[in-house]
CSV table of C-alpha atoms in Angstrom, one decimal:
chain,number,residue,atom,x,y,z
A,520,UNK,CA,-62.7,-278.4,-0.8
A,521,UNK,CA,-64.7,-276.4,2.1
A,522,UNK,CA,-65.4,-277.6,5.1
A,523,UNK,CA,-69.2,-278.2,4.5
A,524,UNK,CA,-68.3,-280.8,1.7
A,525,UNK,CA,-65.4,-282.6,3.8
A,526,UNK,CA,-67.2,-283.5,6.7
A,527,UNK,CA,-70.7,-284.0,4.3
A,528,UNK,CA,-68.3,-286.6,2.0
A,529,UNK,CA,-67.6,-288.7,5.1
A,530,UNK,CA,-70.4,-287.8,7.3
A,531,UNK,CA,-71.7,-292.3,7.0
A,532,UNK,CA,-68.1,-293.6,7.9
A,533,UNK,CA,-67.6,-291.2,10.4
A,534,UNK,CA,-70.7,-292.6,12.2
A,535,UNK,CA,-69.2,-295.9,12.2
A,536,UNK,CA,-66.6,-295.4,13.1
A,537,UNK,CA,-66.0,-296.3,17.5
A,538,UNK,CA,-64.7,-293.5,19.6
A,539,UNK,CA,-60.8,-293.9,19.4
A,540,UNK,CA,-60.3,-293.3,23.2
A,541,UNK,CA,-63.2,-294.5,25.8
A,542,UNK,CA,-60.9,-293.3,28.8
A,543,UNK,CA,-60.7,-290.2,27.4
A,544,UNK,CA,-64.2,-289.3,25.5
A,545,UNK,CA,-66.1,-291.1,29.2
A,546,UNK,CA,-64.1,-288.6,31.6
A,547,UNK,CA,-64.9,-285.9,29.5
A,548,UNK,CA,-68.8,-286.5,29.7
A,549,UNK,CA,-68.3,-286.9,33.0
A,550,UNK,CA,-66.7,-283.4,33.4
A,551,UNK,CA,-69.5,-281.5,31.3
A,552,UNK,CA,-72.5,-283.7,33.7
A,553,UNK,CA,-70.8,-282.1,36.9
A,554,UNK,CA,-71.7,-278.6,35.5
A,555,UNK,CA,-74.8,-279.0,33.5
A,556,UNK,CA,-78.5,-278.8,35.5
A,557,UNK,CA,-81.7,-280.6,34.0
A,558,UNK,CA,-83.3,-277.0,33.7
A,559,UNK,CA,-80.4,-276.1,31.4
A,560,UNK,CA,-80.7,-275.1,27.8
A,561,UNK,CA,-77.8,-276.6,25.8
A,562,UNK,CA,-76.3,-275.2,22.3
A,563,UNK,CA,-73.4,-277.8,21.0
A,564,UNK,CA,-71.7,-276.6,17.9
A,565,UNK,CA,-70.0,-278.7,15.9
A,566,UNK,CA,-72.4,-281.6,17.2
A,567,UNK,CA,-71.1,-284.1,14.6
A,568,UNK,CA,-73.8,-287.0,14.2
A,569,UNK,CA,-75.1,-286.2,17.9
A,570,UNK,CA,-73.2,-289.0,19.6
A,571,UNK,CA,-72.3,-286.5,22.6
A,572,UNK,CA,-75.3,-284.7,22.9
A,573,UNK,CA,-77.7,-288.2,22.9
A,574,UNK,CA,-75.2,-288.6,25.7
A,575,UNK,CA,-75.7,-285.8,27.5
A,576,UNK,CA,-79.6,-286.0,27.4
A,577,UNK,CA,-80.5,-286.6,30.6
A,578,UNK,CA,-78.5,-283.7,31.8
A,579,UNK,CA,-79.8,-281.3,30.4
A,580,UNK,CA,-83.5,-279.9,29.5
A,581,UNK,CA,-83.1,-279.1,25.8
A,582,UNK,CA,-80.2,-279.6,23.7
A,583,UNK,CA,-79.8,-278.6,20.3
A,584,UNK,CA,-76.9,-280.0,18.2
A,585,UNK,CA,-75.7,-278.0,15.1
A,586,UNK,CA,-72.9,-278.8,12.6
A,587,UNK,CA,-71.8,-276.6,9.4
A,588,UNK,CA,-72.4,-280.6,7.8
A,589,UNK,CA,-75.7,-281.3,6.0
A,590,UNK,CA,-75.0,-285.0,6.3
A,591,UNK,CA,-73.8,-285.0,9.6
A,592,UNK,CA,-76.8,-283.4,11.1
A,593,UNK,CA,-79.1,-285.6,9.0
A,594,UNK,CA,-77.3,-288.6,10.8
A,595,UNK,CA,-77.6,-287.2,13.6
A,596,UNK,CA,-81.7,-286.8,13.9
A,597,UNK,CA,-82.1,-290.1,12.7
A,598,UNK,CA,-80.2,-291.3,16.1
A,599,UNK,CA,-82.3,-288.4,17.9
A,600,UNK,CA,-86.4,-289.9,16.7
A,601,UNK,CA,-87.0,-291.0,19.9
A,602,UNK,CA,-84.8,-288.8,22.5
A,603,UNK,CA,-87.6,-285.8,22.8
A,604,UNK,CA,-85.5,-283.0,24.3
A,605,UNK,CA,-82.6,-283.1,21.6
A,606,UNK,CA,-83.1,-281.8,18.2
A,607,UNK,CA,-80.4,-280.8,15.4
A,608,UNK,CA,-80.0,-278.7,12.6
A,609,UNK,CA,-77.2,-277.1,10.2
A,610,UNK,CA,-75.5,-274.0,10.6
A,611,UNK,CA,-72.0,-272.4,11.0
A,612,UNK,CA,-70.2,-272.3,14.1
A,613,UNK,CA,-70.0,-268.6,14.1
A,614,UNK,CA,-74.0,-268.2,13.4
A,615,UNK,CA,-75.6,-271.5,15.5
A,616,UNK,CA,-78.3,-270.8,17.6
A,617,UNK,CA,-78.7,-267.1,16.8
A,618,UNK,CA,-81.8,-265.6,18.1
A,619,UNK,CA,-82.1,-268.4,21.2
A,620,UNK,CA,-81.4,-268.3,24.8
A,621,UNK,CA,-78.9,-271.1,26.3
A,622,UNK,CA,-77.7,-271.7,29.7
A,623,UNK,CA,-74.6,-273.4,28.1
A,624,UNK,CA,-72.4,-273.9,25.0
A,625,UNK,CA,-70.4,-276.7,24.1
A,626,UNK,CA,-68.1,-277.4,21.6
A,627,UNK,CA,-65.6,-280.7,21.4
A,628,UNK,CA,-63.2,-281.3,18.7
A,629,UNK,CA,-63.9,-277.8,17.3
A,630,UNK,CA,-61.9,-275.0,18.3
A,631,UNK,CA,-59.1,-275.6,16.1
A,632,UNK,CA,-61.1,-276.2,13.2
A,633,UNK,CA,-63.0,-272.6,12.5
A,634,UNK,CA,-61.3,-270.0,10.6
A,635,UNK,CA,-62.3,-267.3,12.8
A,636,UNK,CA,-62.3,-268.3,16.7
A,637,UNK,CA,-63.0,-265.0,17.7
A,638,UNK,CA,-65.8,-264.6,15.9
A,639,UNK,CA,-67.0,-267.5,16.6
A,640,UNK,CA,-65.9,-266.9,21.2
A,641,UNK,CA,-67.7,-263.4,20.4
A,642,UNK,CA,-70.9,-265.0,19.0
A,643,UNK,CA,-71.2,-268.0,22.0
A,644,UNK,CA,-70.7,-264.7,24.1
A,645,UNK,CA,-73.4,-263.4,23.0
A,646,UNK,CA,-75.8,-266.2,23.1
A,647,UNK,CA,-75.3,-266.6,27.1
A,648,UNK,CA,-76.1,-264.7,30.0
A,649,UNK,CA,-73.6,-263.6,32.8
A,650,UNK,CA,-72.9,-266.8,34.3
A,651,UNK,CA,-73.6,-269.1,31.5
A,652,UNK,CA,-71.1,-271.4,30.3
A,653,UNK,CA,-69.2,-272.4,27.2
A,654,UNK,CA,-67.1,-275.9,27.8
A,655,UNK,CA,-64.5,-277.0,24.9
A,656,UNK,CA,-62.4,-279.9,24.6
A,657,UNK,CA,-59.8,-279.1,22.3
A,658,UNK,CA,-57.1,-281.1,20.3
A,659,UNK,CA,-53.7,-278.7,21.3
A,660,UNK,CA,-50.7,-279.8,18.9
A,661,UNK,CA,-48.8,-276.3,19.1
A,662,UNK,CA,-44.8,-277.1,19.2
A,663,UNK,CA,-45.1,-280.1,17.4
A,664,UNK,CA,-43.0,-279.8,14.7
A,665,UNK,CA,-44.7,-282.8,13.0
A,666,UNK,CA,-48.2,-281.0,13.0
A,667,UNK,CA,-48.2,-278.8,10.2
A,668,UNK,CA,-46.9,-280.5,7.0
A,669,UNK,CA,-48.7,-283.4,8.3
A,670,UNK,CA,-51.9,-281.6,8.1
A,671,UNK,CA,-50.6,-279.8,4.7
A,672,UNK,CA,-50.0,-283.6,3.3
A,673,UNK,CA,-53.5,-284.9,4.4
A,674,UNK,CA,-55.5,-281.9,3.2
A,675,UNK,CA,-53.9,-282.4,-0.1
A,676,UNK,CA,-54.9,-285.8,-1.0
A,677,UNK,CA,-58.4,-284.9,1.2
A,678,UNK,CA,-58.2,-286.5,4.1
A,679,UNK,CA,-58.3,-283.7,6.7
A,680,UNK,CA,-60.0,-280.5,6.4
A,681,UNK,CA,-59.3,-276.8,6.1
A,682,UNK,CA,-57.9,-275.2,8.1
A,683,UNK,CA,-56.9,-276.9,10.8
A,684,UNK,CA,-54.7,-274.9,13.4
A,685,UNK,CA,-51.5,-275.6,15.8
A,686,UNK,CA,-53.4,-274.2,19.2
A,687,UNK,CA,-52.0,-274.3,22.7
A,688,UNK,CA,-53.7,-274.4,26.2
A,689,UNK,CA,-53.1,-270.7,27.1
A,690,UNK,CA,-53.8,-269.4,23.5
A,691,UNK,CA,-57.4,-270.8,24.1
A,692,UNK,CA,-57.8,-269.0,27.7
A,693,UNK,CA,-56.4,-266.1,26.6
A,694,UNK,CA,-58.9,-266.1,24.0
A,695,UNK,CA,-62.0,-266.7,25.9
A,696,UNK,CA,-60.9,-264.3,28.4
A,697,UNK,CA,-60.8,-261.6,25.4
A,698,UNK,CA,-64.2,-262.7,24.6
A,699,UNK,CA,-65.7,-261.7,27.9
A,700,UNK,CA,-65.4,-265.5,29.7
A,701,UNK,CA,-63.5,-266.1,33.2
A,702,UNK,CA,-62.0,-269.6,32.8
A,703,UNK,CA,-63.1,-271.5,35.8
A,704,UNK,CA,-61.8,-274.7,35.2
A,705,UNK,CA,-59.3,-276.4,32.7
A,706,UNK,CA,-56.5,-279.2,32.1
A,707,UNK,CA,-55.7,-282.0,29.9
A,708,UNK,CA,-58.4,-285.0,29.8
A,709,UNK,CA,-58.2,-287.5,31.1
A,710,UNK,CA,-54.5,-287.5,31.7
A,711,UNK,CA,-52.8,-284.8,30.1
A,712,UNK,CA,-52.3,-283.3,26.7
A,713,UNK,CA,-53.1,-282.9,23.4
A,714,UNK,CA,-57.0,-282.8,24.8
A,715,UNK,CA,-57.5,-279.8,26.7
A,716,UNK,CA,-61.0,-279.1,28.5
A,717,UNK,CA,-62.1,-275.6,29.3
A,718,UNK,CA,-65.0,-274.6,31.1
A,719,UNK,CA,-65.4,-270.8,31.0
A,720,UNK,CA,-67.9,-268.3,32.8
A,721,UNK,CA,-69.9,-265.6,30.6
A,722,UNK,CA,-69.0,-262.1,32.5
């Protein structure tokens, strides 16, 4: 099954369902306010049905929300008819927002989902000027011995989808750091791991 038709096949249950942890998903928003401007242009990939970035409105000046999921974003701009400055459309992680300026990238939940994360570092690279910013929250299960046939198990009945990868804190840093970001602030949220937020700084 790809991607596209695993998060498109439970795009309406996953709007229902609440947020699992409220500590958590609230000191994370809190994070990404202190460094967003209202002049800011805002790319989130992997946007989901918009929950975060209807959230984030009043932060920022636009925002648009993309997802590789059909149904997701179609969710999505049904929540957004009367919030003006966010729009949302479908595309890949690696190709979203090609061809438009943005003060800032976001991208929750994502990370260890995307075959290619240096493509898709490289591409977010390029769609920021020096100084612009890419911020991540990402689930980081490396050394869990549990992780992997767990994942292997779900995926094979469909209920998770492919690929999902093992990351750790540093393996993310390192990464952005090869894609031309200095990280600039990072750690486990709200408390400590699996989550790990990093803010990084196009240079």
């Amino acid at each position: 099954m790809t991607p596209e038709a695993f998060w498109d096949g439970i795009a309406e249950k996953y709007a229902k369902q609440p947020i699992g942890n409220t500590e958590a998903y609230e000191a994370t928003l809190d994070r990404v306010r202190h460094w967003l401007r209202p002049d800011m242009n805002v790319l989130e990939i992997g946007c989901g049905t918009g929950t975060t970035a209807l959230k984030l409105a009043g932060n920022a000046g636009q925002i648009l929300g993309t997802d590789v999921s059909g149904e997701m974003v179609r969710i999505a701009n049904e929540k957004a008819a009367q919030v003006p400055n966010v729009s949302f459309a479908t595309a890949p992680a690696e190709s979203a927002g090609a061809g438009q300026p943005f003060d800032a990238v976001l991208a929750f939940n994502l990370l260890h989902l995307v075959a290619d994360r240096a493509a898709v570092l490289t591409h977010v690279r390029g769609l920021l000027p020096e100084g612009g910013l890419f911020i991540s929250k990402t689930p980081c299960l490396g050394g869990k011995p549990w992780f992997r046939p767990l994942i292997w198990a779900l995926q094979k009945v469909g209920k998770a989808p492919g690929p999902v990868h093992s990351l750790r804190p540093g393996q993310i840093e390192d990464e952005l750091r090869a894609a031309g970001f200095e990280v600039v602030e990072s750690g486990g949220y709200p408390k400590k791991l699996p989550n790990w937020l990093v803010v990084a700084r196009a240079v």
